[in-house]
PDB file of C-alpha atoms in Angstrom:
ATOM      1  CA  UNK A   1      81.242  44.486 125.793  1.00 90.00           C
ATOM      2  CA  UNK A   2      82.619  42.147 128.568  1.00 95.00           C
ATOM      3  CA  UNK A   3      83.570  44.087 131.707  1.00 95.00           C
ATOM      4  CA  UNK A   4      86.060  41.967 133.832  1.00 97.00           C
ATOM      5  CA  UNK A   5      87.852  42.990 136.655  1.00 97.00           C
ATOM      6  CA  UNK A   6      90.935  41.884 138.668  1.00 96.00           C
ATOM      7  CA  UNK A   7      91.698  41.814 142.435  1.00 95.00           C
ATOM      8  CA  UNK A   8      93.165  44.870 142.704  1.00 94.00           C
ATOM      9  CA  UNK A   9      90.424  46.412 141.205  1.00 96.00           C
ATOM     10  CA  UNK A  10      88.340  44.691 143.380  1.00 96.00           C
ATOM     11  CA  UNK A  11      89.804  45.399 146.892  1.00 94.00           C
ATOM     12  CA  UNK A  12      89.970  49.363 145.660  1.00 93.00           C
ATOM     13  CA  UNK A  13      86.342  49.463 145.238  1.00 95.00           C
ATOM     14  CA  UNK A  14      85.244  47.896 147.912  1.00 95.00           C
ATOM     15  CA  UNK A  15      87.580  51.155 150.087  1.00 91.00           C
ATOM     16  CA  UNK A  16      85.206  53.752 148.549  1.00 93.00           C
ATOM     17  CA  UNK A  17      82.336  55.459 149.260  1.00 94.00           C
ATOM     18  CA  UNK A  18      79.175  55.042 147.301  1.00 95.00           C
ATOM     19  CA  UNK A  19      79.134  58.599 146.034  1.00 95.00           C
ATOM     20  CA  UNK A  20      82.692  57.961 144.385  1.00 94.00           C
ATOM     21  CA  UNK A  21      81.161  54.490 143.146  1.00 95.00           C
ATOM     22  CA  UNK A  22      78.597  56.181 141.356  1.00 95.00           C
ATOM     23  CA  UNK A  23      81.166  58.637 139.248  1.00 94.00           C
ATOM     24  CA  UNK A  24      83.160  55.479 138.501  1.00 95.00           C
ATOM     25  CA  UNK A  25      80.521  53.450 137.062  1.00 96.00           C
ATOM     26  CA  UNK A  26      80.193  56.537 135.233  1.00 96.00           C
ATOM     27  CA  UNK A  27      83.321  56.450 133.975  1.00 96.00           C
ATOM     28  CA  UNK A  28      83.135  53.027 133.143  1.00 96.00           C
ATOM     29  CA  UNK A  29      80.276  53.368 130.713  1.00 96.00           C
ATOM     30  CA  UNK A  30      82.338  56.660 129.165  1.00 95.00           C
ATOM     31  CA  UNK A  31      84.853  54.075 128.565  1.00 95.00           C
ATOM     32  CA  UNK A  32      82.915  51.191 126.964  1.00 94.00           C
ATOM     33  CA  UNK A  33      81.511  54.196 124.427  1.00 94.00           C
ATOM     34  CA  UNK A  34      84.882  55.107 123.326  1.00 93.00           C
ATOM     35  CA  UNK A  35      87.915  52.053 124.561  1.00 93.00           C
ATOM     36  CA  UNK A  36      90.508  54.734 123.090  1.00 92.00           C
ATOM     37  CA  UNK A  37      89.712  57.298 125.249  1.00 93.00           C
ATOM     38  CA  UNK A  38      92.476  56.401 127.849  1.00 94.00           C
ATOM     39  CA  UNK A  39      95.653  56.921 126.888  1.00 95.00           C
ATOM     40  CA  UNK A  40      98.375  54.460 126.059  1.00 96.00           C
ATOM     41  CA  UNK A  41     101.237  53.473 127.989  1.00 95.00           C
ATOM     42  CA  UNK A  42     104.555  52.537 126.595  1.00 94.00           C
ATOM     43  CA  UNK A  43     107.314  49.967 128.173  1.00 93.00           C
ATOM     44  CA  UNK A  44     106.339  47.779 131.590  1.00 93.00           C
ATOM     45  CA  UNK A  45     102.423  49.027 131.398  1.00 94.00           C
ATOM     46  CA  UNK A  46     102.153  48.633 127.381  1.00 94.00           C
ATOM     47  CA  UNK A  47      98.876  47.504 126.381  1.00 93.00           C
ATOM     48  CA  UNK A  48      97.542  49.348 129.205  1.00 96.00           C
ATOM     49  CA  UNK A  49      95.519  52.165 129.542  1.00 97.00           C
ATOM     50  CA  UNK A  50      94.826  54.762 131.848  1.00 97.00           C
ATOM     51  CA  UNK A  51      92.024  57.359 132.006  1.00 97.00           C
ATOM     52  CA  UNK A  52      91.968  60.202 134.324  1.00 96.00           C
ATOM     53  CA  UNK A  53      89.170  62.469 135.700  1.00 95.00           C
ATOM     54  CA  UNK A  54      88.688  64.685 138.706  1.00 95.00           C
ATOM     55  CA  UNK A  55      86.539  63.290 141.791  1.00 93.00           C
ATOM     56  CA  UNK A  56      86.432  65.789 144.457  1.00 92.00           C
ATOM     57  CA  UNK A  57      89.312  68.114 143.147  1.00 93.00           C
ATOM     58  CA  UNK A  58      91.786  65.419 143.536  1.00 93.00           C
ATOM     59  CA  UNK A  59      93.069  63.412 139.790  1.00 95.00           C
ATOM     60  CA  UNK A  60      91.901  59.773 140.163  1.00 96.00           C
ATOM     61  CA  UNK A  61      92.902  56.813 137.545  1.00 97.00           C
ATOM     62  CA  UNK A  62      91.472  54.035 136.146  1.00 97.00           C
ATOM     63  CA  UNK A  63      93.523  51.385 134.755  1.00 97.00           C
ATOM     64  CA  UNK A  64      92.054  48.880 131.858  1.00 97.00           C
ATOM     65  CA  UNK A  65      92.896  47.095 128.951  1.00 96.00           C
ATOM     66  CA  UNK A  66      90.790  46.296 125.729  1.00 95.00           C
ATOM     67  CA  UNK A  67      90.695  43.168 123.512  1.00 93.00           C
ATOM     68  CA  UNK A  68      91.763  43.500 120.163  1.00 92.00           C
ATOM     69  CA  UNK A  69      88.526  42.884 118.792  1.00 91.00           C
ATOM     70  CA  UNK A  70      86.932  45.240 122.057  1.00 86.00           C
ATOM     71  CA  UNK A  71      84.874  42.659 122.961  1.00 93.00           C
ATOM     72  CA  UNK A  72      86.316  42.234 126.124  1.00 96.00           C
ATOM     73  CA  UNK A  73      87.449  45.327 128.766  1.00 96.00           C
ATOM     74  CA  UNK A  74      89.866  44.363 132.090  1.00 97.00           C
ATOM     75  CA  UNK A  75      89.501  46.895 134.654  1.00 97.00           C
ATOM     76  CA  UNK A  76      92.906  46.594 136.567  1.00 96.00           C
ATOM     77  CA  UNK A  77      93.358  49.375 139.276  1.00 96.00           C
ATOM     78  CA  UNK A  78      91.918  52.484 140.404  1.00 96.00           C
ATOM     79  CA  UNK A  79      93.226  55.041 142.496  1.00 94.00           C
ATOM     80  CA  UNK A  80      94.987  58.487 143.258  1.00 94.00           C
ATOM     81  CA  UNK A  81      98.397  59.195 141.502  1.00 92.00           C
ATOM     82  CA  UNK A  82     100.603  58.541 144.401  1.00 92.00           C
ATOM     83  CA  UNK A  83     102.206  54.781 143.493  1.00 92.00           C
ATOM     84  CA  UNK A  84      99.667  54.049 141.045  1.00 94.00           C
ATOM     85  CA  UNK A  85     101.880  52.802 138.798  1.00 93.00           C
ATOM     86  CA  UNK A  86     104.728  51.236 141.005  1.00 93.00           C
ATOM     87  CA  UNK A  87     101.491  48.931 142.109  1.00 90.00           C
ATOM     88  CA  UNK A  88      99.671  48.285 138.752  1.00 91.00           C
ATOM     89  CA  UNK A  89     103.287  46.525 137.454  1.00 89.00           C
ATOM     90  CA  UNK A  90     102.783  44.062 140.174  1.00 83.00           C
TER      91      UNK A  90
END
């Protein structure tokens, strides 16, 4: 699988610490096992998925997208709850 990323992905990487890089390239590989594991969203995000998982007792999400024929993943955001999703429409 294909693992591309956008620029908001990119600039919220580049704010973490290499501990918290580590559990999301974790993650990441979780993800390219099983592209349904995030779930769905409906209206403005459809098409979109979102996973969530703990890092440091606080709920972080990841933001993607999967081809049809999941040959191709798009990492769009990452981040803590607060505005996550008032940002990823943009």
């Amino acid at each position: 699988m294909i693992v591309l990323t956008t620029p908001r992905f990119d600039r919220a990487i580049k704010k973490i610490s290499p501990h918290e890089k580590k559990a999301i390239d974790q993650v990441i590989r979780e993800i390219i096992g099983n592209p349904q594991k995030g779930e769905m969203k409906k209206g403005d995000l459809a098409g979109t998925r979102v996973y969530k998982f703990k890092f440091n007792n606080q709920q972080m999400l990841l933001a993607y997208s999967v081809s049809l024929d999941t040959t191709k993943m798009v990492l769009m955001g990452y981040g803590v709850h607060e505005n996550f999703y008032r940002d990823l429409k943009r």
